[in-house]
Coordinates of C-alpha atoms in Angstrom, one line a residue:
M1 CA 11.6 13.7 66.9
A2 CA 11.7 10.9 69.5
S3 CA 8.1 11.5 70.7
A4 CA 6.9 11.5 67.1
A5 CA 8.7 8.2 66.5
E6 CA 7.1 6.7 69.6
Q7 CA 3.7 7.9 68.6
L8 CA 4.1 6.4 65.1
A9 CA 5.3 3.1 66.7
S10 CA 2.2 3.0 68.9
N11 CA 0.0 3.5 65.9
L12 CA 1.5 0.7 63.8
N13 CA -1.3 -1.7 62.6
F14 CA -2.0 -4.2 59.9
S15 CA -3.2 -1.5 57.4
A16 CA 0.2 0.2 57.7
F17 CA 1.9 -3.2 57.1
A18 CA -0.4 -3.8 54.1
K19 CA 0.8 -0.6 52.4
A20 CA 4.5 -1.2 53.0
E21 CA 5.2 -3.0 49.7
D22 CA 9.0 -2.9 50.2
L23 CA 8.7 -4.5 53.6
K24 CA 6.5 -7.3 52.3
K25 CA 9.1 -8.0 49.6
R26 CA 11.8 -8.2 52.2
I27 CA 9.8 -10.6 54.3
W28 CA 9.0 -12.9 51.4
F29 CA 12.7 -12.9 50.4
T30 CA 13.7 -13.8 53.9
I31 CA 11.2 -16.7 54.1
G32 CA 12.3 -18.0 50.7
A33 CA 16.0 -17.9 51.6
L34 CA 15.3 -19.8 54.9
L35 CA 13.3 -22.4 53.0
V36 CA 16.3 -23.0 50.7
Y37 CA 18.5 -23.4 53.8
R38 CA 16.0 -25.9 55.3
L39 CA 15.9 -27.9 52.1
G40 CA 19.7 -28.1 52.1
T41 CA 19.7 -29.7 55.6
Y42 CA 18.0 -32.8 54.1
I43 CA 20.4 -33.4 51.1
P44 CA 23.0 -36.0 52.3
L45 CA 26.6 -36.2 51.5
P46 CA 27.5 -38.5 48.7
G47 CA 29.0 -41.9 49.6
I48 CA 27.5 -42.1 53.1
N49 CA 25.5 -45.0 54.6
P50 CA 22.7 -43.1 56.4
D51 CA 21.7 -46.0 58.7
A52 CA 25.3 -46.6 59.9
F53 CA 25.9 -42.9 60.5
A54 CA 22.6 -42.5 62.4
Q55 CA 23.6 -45.4 64.7
A56 CA 27.0 -43.8 65.3
F57 CA 25.6 -40.4 65.9
S58 CA 23.1 -41.6 68.5
S59 CA 26.1 -42.5 70.8
Q60 CA 27.6 -39.0 70.4
S61 CA 24.4 -37.0 70.6
K62 CA 25.1 -35.7 74.1
G63 CA 28.5 -34.3 73.2
V64 CA 29.6 -31.4 71.0
L65 CA 28.0 -33.0 68.0
G66 CA 24.6 -32.8 69.7
M67 CA 25.0 -29.0 70.2
F68 CA 26.2 -28.4 66.7
N69 CA 23.4 -30.5 65.4
M70 CA 20.9 -28.3 67.2
F71 CA 22.5 -25.1 65.7
A72 CA 22.6 -26.7 62.2
G73 CA 18.9 -27.6 62.3
G74 CA 19.5 -31.4 62.3
A75 CA 22.0 -31.3 59.3
V76 CA 24.7 -33.0 61.4
Q77 CA 22.4 -35.9 62.4
R78 CA 21.6 -36.4 58.7
M79 CA 25.2 -35.6 57.6
A80 CA 23.8 -33.2 55.0
I81 CA 25.7 -30.8 52.7
F82 CA 25.0 -28.0 55.3
A83 CA 26.4 -30.1 58.2
L84 CA 29.1 -27.5 59.0
G85 CA 26.4 -24.9 59.1
I86 CA 27.4 -21.3 59.7
M87 CA 29.6 -22.1 62.7
P88 CA 33.0 -21.6 60.8
Y89 CA 31.9 -18.1 59.9
I90 CA 30.9 -17.3 63.5
S91 CA 34.2 -18.7 64.8
A92 CA 36.1 -16.6 62.2
S93 CA 34.2 -13.5 63.2
I94 CA 35.0 -14.0 66.9
I95 CA 38.7 -14.6 66.1
M96 CA 38.8 -11.4 64.0
Q97 CA 37.2 -9.4 66.8
L98 CA 39.9 -10.7 69.2
M99 CA 42.7 -9.9 66.7
T100 CA 41.5 -6.4 66.1
S101 CA 42.0 -5.6 69.8
V102 CA 45.5 -7.2 69.8
I103 CA 47.1 -6.4 66.4
P104 CA 47.6 -2.6 65.8
S105 CA 47.2 -2.8 62.1
L106 CA 43.8 -4.4 62.3
E107 CA 42.8 -2.0 65.1
A108 CA 43.7 0.9 62.7
L109 CA 41.6 -0.7 60.0
K110 CA 38.6 -0.9 62.4
K111 CA 38.9 2.9 62.9
E112 CA 38.9 3.7 59.2
G113 CA 35.1 3.4 59.0
E114 CA 33.2 1.7 56.1
Q115 CA 36.3 1.0 54.0
G116 CA 38.2 -0.6 57.0
R117 CA 35.1 -2.7 57.8
K118 CA 35.0 -4.1 54.3
V119 CA 38.6 -5.2 54.5
I120 CA 38.0 -6.9 57.9
N121 CA 34.9 -8.6 56.5
Q122 CA 37.1 -9.9 53.6
Y123 CA 39.7 -11.3 56.1
T124 CA 36.8 -12.9 58.0
R125 CA 35.7 -14.7 54.8
Y126 CA 39.2 -16.0 54.2
G127 CA 39.3 -17.2 57.8
T128 CA 35.9 -18.9 57.3
V129 CA 37.3 -20.9 54.3
L130 CA 40.4 -21.9 56.2
L131 CA 38.4 -23.1 59.3
A132 CA 35.8 -24.9 57.1
L133 CA 38.6 -26.7 55.2
V134 CA 40.2 -28.0 58.4
Q135 CA 36.8 -29.0 59.9
A136 CA 35.6 -30.6 56.7
Y137 CA 38.8 -32.7 56.3
G138 CA 38.5 -33.8 60.0
I139 CA 34.9 -34.9 59.4
S140 CA 35.9 -36.9 56.3
V141 CA 38.6 -38.7 58.2
G142 CA 36.3 -39.3 61.2
L143 CA 33.6 -40.7 58.9
E144 CA 36.1 -43.1 57.3
G145 CA 37.1 -44.3 60.8
G146 CA 33.5 -45.3 61.6
H147 CA 32.4 -48.9 60.9
G148 CA 30.4 -49.1 57.7
I149 CA 29.6 -45.4 57.4
V150 CA 31.5 -44.7 54.2
N151 CA 30.7 -46.9 51.2
D152 CA 34.0 -46.4 49.4
P153 CA 36.8 -44.8 51.6
G154 CA 39.7 -43.1 50.0
M155 CA 41.1 -39.8 48.8
F156 CA 38.2 -39.3 46.4
F157 CA 35.7 -39.5 49.2
R158 CA 37.8 -37.1 51.3
L159 CA 38.1 -34.6 48.5
S160 CA 34.4 -34.7 47.6
T161 CA 33.4 -34.4 51.3
V162 CA 35.7 -31.3 51.8
V163 CA 34.4 -29.6 48.6
T164 CA 30.8 -30.3 49.5
L165 CA 31.0 -29.2 53.1
V166 CA 33.1 -26.1 52.4
G167 CA 30.8 -25.2 49.5
G168 CA 27.8 -25.6 51.8
T169 CA 29.3 -23.2 54.4
M170 CA 30.2 -20.6 51.8
F171 CA 26.7 -20.8 50.3
L172 CA 25.2 -20.2 53.8
M173 CA 27.5 -17.3 54.4
W174 CA 26.5 -15.8 51.1
L175 CA 22.8 -16.5 51.8
G176 CA 23.1 -14.8 55.2
E177 CA 24.6 -11.7 53.6
Q178 CA 21.8 -11.6 51.1
I179 CA 19.1 -11.8 53.8
T180 CA 20.8 -9.0 55.7
A181 CA 21.0 -6.8 52.5
R182 CA 17.7 -7.7 50.8
G183 CA 15.6 -9.2 53.6
I184 CA 14.7 -8.5 57.2
G185 CA 17.0 -9.0 60.2
N186 CA 20.5 -10.3 60.5
G187 CA 20.9 -13.2 58.0
I188 CA 23.5 -15.2 59.9
S189 CA 21.4 -15.0 63.1
L190 CA 18.2 -15.9 61.3
I191 CA 19.8 -19.0 59.8
I192 CA 20.8 -20.2 63.3
F193 CA 17.4 -19.3 64.6
S194 CA 15.6 -21.3 61.9
G195 CA 17.8 -24.3 62.6
I196 CA 16.9 -24.2 66.3
V197 CA 13.2 -23.6 65.9
A198 CA 13.0 -26.4 63.3
G199 CA 13.5 -29.0 66.0
L200 CA 11.0 -27.5 68.4
P201 CA 7.8 -29.3 67.1
R202 CA 9.5 -32.7 67.5
A203 CA 10.7 -31.8 71.0
I204 CA 7.2 -30.7 72.0
S205 CA 5.6 -33.8 70.5
G206 CA 8.1 -36.0 72.3
T207 CA 7.4 -34.4 75.6
L208 CA 3.7 -34.8 75.1
E209 CA 4.2 -38.4 74.2
L210 CA 6.0 -39.0 77.4
G211 CA 3.1 -37.4 79.2
R212 CA 0.6 -39.7 77.4
T213 CA 2.5 -42.8 78.2
G214 CA 2.8 -41.8 81.9
A215 CA 6.6 -41.2 81.9
L216 CA 6.0 -37.6 82.8
S217 CA 3.1 -36.3 85.0
T218 CA 0.7 -33.7 83.8
G219 CA 1.7 -31.4 86.6
L220 CA 5.4 -31.6 85.6
I221 CA 4.6 -30.8 82.0
L222 CA 2.6 -27.7 83.1
A223 CA 5.4 -26.7 85.3
I224 CA 7.8 -26.9 82.4
I225 CA 5.5 -24.7 80.3
V226 CA 5.3 -22.1 83.0
L227 CA 9.1 -22.2 83.6
A228 CA 9.7 -21.7 79.8
I229 CA 7.4 -18.7 79.8
V230 CA 9.1 -17.2 82.9
V231 CA 12.6 -17.7 81.4
I232 CA 11.5 -16.1 78.1
A233 CA 10.1 -13.1 79.9
L234 CA 13.3 -12.9 81.9
I235 CA 15.4 -13.0 78.7
V236 CA 13.3 -10.3 77.1
F237 CA 13.6 -8.0 80.1
F238 CA 17.4 -8.4 80.5
E239 CA 18.2 -8.2 76.8
R240 CA 16.3 -4.9 76.5
A241 CA 17.8 -3.5 79.8
Q242 CA 20.3 -0.7 79.5
R243 CA 22.2 1.7 81.7
R244 CA 22.0 5.1 80.0
L245 CA 24.8 7.6 80.8
L246 CA 23.9 11.2 80.4
I247 CA 26.1 13.0 77.8
Q248 CA 26.1 16.8 77.5
Y249 CA 27.4 19.0 74.8
P250 CA 28.5 22.6 75.4
K251 CA 26.8 25.7 74.0
R252 CA 28.1 26.8 70.6
Q253 CA 27.9 30.0 68.7
V254 CA 27.2 30.1 64.9
G255 CA 27.6 33.7 63.6
N256 CA 25.7 36.0 66.0
R257 CA 23.4 33.2 67.3
M258 CA 24.1 31.2 70.4
F259 CA 22.7 27.6 70.4
Q260 CA 21.9 25.8 73.6
G261 CA 24.0 22.7 74.4
D262 CA 22.4 19.4 73.5
T263 CA 22.0 16.3 75.7
S264 CA 22.0 12.7 74.7
H265 CA 22.6 9.3 76.3
L266 CA 25.3 6.6 76.0
P267 CA 23.4 3.3 76.3
L268 CA 25.3 0.4 77.9
K269 CA 23.6 -3.0 77.5
L270 CA 23.3 -5.1 80.6
N271 CA 24.4 -8.1 78.5
T272 CA 27.0 -6.7 76.2
S273 CA 28.5 -10.2 75.4
G274 CA 25.3 -11.6 74.1
V275 CA 25.2 -15.4 73.6
I276 CA 28.9 -15.9 73.2
P277 CA 29.7 -16.9 76.8
P278 CA 27.2 -19.8 76.9
I279 CA 28.3 -21.1 73.5
F280 CA 32.0 -21.0 74.4
A281 CA 31.4 -22.5 77.9
S282 CA 29.2 -25.4 76.6
S283 CA 31.5 -26.2 73.7
L284 CA 34.6 -26.5 76.0
L285 CA 32.7 -28.6 78.6
L286 CA 31.2 -30.9 76.1
L287 CA 34.5 -31.7 74.5
P288 CA 35.5 -34.3 77.2
A289 CA 32.2 -36.2 76.7
T290 CA 32.8 -36.3 73.0
V291 CA 36.4 -37.5 73.4
A292 CA 35.2 -40.1 75.8
G293 CA 32.6 -41.3 73.3
F294 CA 35.2 -41.7 70.5
S295 CA 37.6 -43.5 72.9
Q296 CA 35.2 -46.1 74.1
T297 CA 37.2 -48.9 72.5
T298 CA 40.5 -47.9 74.2
N299 CA 41.5 -48.6 77.8
M300 CA 41.3 -45.3 79.7
P301 CA 43.0 -44.8 83.1
A302 CA 40.8 -44.9 86.1
W303 CA 41.4 -41.3 87.0
A304 CA 40.5 -40.2 83.5
S305 CA 37.2 -42.1 83.7
T306 CA 36.4 -40.5 87.1
V307 CA 37.1 -37.0 85.8
L308 CA 35.0 -37.6 82.7
A309 CA 32.2 -38.9 84.7
S310 CA 32.3 -35.9 87.0
L311 CA 32.2 -33.6 84.0
G312 CA 29.2 -35.4 82.6
H313 CA 26.0 -33.5 81.7
G314 CA 24.1 -32.6 84.8
Q315 CA 26.8 -33.4 87.3
P316 CA 27.6 -30.9 90.1
L317 CA 31.2 -30.4 88.8
Y318 CA 29.8 -29.7 85.3
M319 CA 27.4 -27.1 86.7
L320 CA 30.1 -25.4 88.7
F321 CA 32.5 -25.2 85.7
Y322 CA 29.7 -24.1 83.4
A323 CA 28.7 -21.2 85.6
A324 CA 32.4 -20.2 86.2
M325 CA 33.2 -20.2 82.5
I326 CA 30.1 -18.2 81.6
V327 CA 31.1 -15.5 84.0
F328 CA 34.7 -15.5 82.7
F329 CA 33.7 -15.3 79.0
A330 CA 31.0 -12.6 79.9
F331 CA 33.8 -10.3 81.2
F332 CA 36.3 -11.3 78.6
Y333 CA 34.1 -10.8 75.6
T334 CA 32.7 -7.5 77.0
A335 CA 36.3 -6.2 77.3
I336 CA 36.9 -7.2 73.7
V337 CA 33.9 -5.6 72.1
F338 CA 33.6 -2.5 74.2
N339 CA 36.6 -0.2 74.9
P340 CA 35.8 2.6 77.4
K341 CA 39.0 4.5 76.4
D342 CA 37.9 4.7 72.7
T343 CA 34.4 5.8 73.7
A344 CA 35.8 8.5 76.0
D345 CA 38.1 9.7 73.2
Q346 CA 35.2 9.9 70.8
L347 CA 33.2 11.9 73.3
K348 CA 36.1 14.3 73.8
K349 CA 36.6 14.6 70.0
H350 CA 32.9 15.8 69.6
S351 CA 33.1 18.0 72.7
G352 CA 30.8 15.7 74.7
F353 CA 31.2 15.0 78.4
I354 CA 29.6 13.2 81.3
P355 CA 28.5 15.7 84.0
G356 CA 30.9 15.6 87.0
Y357 CA 33.8 13.8 85.1
R358 CA 36.6 15.4 83.3
P359 CA 36.8 14.4 79.6
G360 CA 39.5 11.9 78.8
E361 CA 40.9 9.4 81.3
R362 CA 38.5 10.2 84.1
T363 CA 35.5 9.6 81.8
A364 CA 37.0 6.3 80.6
D365 CA 37.5 5.2 84.2
Y366 CA 33.9 6.0 85.0
I367 CA 32.5 4.2 81.9
D368 CA 34.7 1.2 82.8
Y369 CA 33.4 1.3 86.4
V370 CA 29.7 1.3 85.3
L371 CA 30.3 -1.3 82.6
T372 CA 32.0 -3.6 85.2
R373 CA 29.1 -3.3 87.6
I374 CA 26.4 -4.0 85.0
T375 CA 28.4 -6.9 83.5
V376 CA 28.3 -8.6 87.0
V377 CA 24.5 -8.4 86.8
G378 CA 24.5 -9.6 83.2
A379 CA 26.8 -12.6 84.0
I380 CA 24.5 -13.6 86.9
Y381 CA 21.5 -13.4 84.5
L382 CA 23.3 -15.6 81.9
V383 CA 24.2 -18.2 84.6
L384 CA 20.6 -18.4 85.9
V385 CA 19.1 -18.7 82.4
C386 CA 21.6 -21.4 81.3
L387 CA 21.6 -23.4 84.5
L388 CA 17.8 -23.6 85.0
P389 CA 17.3 -26.0 82.1
E390 CA 20.3 -28.0 83.2
F391 CA 18.9 -28.5 86.7
L392 CA 15.5 -29.4 85.1
I393 CA 17.2 -32.1 82.9
S394 CA 19.3 -33.4 85.8
A395 CA 16.4 -33.6 88.3
T396 CA 13.6 -34.9 86.1
G397 CA 15.2 -36.4 83.0
V398 CA 13.0 -34.2 80.8
P399 CA 14.3 -33.9 77.2
F400 CA 14.3 -30.1 77.4
Y401 CA 15.2 -29.2 73.9
L402 CA 15.4 -25.4 74.2
G403 CA 18.2 -25.0 76.7
G404 CA 19.6 -21.7 77.9
T405 CA 21.8 -21.0 74.9
S406 CA 19.2 -21.8 72.3
L407 CA 16.5 -19.8 74.2
L408 CA 18.9 -16.8 74.3
I409 CA 19.4 -17.0 70.6
V410 CA 15.7 -17.5 69.7
V411 CA 14.5 -14.6 71.9
S412 CA 17.3 -12.2 70.9
V413 CA 16.9 -12.8 67.2
T414 CA 13.1 -12.4 67.5
L415 CA 13.5 -9.1 69.3
D416 CA 16.0 -7.8 66.8
T417 CA 13.8 -8.9 63.8
V418 CA 10.7 -7.3 65.3
A419 CA 12.6 -4.1 65.9
Q420 CA 13.7 -4.0 62.3
I421 CA 10.2 -4.6 61.0
Q422 CA 8.9 -1.7 63.2
G423 CA 11.8 0.5 61.9
H424 CA 10.7 -0.2 58.3
L425 CA 7.1 0.6 59.1
I426 CA 8.0 3.8 60.9
A427 CA 10.2 4.9 57.9
H428 CA 7.3 4.0 55.6
Q429 CA 4.8 6.2 57.6
Y430 CA 7.3 9.1 57.7
E431 CA 7.7 8.9 53.9
G432 CA 3.9 9.0 53.6
L433 CA 3.7 12.1 55.8
I434 CA 6.4 13.8 53.8
K435 CA 4.6 13.1 50.5
K436 CA 1.3 14.4 51.9
S437 CA 3.0 17.6 53.2
K438 CA 4.5 18.2 49.8
L439 CA 1.2 17.7 48.0
R440 CA -0.5 20.2 50.4
G441 CA 2.3 22.7 49.8
G442 CA 1.9 22.4 46.1
K443 CA -1.8 22.9 46.3
K444 CA -1.4 26.0 48.5
A445 CA 1.2 27.4 46.0
R446 CA -1.4 27.1 43.2

């Protein structure tokens, strides 16, 4: 079966794509949904002075707001109805993942299969609403505190802002679920992907403009292009890398027949934590810069100013903490999403075992040992990918738009979407082969 699938995958071409009507409908639906999202990032909140807000945002663009603006496709910079983006949903999902490993009742729900997953998803939606309400109210209060940003401050403005922003987040959450169900790829990931990619043409044109004016040399621009290609190739290699543990199943007897034992593999991804470690690390490290920007009018102690300056973007202390926090969150999140003991129990339940290791605790210890070793390599890979752009920005002052976190998201989502498209094409070709075999069988019967 595997060899047949590989052969079909190698024979995929445009003619097969042209015949896959369901796949084309899914792609068009995905494109239409993403266009709706992009239109929403240009609809401003009511009661906002755009010029005053743009001036205030420019002073905070290097803090957390700048990172959220990149993920939201520029909606924060324009203070649009989708300014909160999909981040409250992602935060709620991460919180629920953490809680399922701590709270026994949620852990039991997780093990109930599809029904338990639906209940956890519902809790995640409630958490999204709660987080969005808190963040939206904080944004409304912050906007009123800005000079000349709000035309008519008051409770009505706060209420309308909260309703608009929370409604925008809930609409994006629904839109992402529709893309996942009726389109191609993971809807939430594609929304973030489209927001990041939307700012890429402006970043490229800005870099080329710096080269035209002589601010950047032609050699440096070429070096940036080569570095970007190398980093993308590195991400593709490591995101697809796996350590496959051999799993064997014993011989079984059905009636008077003896069946040979099967073998399979337990794939362990090199980067199990995905893009969560860089997002968490950069968010926490950018908080001091954001706080400092909002506190410019107050008198800060000398030691606080020194610490904030040391934690500034591109500073050695910032790089050190950034790398350390990426490593910490890589191990922490891997421990949350993958439980070796549960995996060993599932193997034992289905009579599977790893050769040379007794089922149960010994198998769990071995899986944990292998997972720890490959997570070390995955954490080093994340540190290299995320720090290379930081060193480039610090050394040359290049406005490198696609940093390590955004590059990881773009490449990972692209790989996942292409894999799903290939899966649909393979399924379509299998259906065609089955139909042909049935027609031939019917002709022979006649």
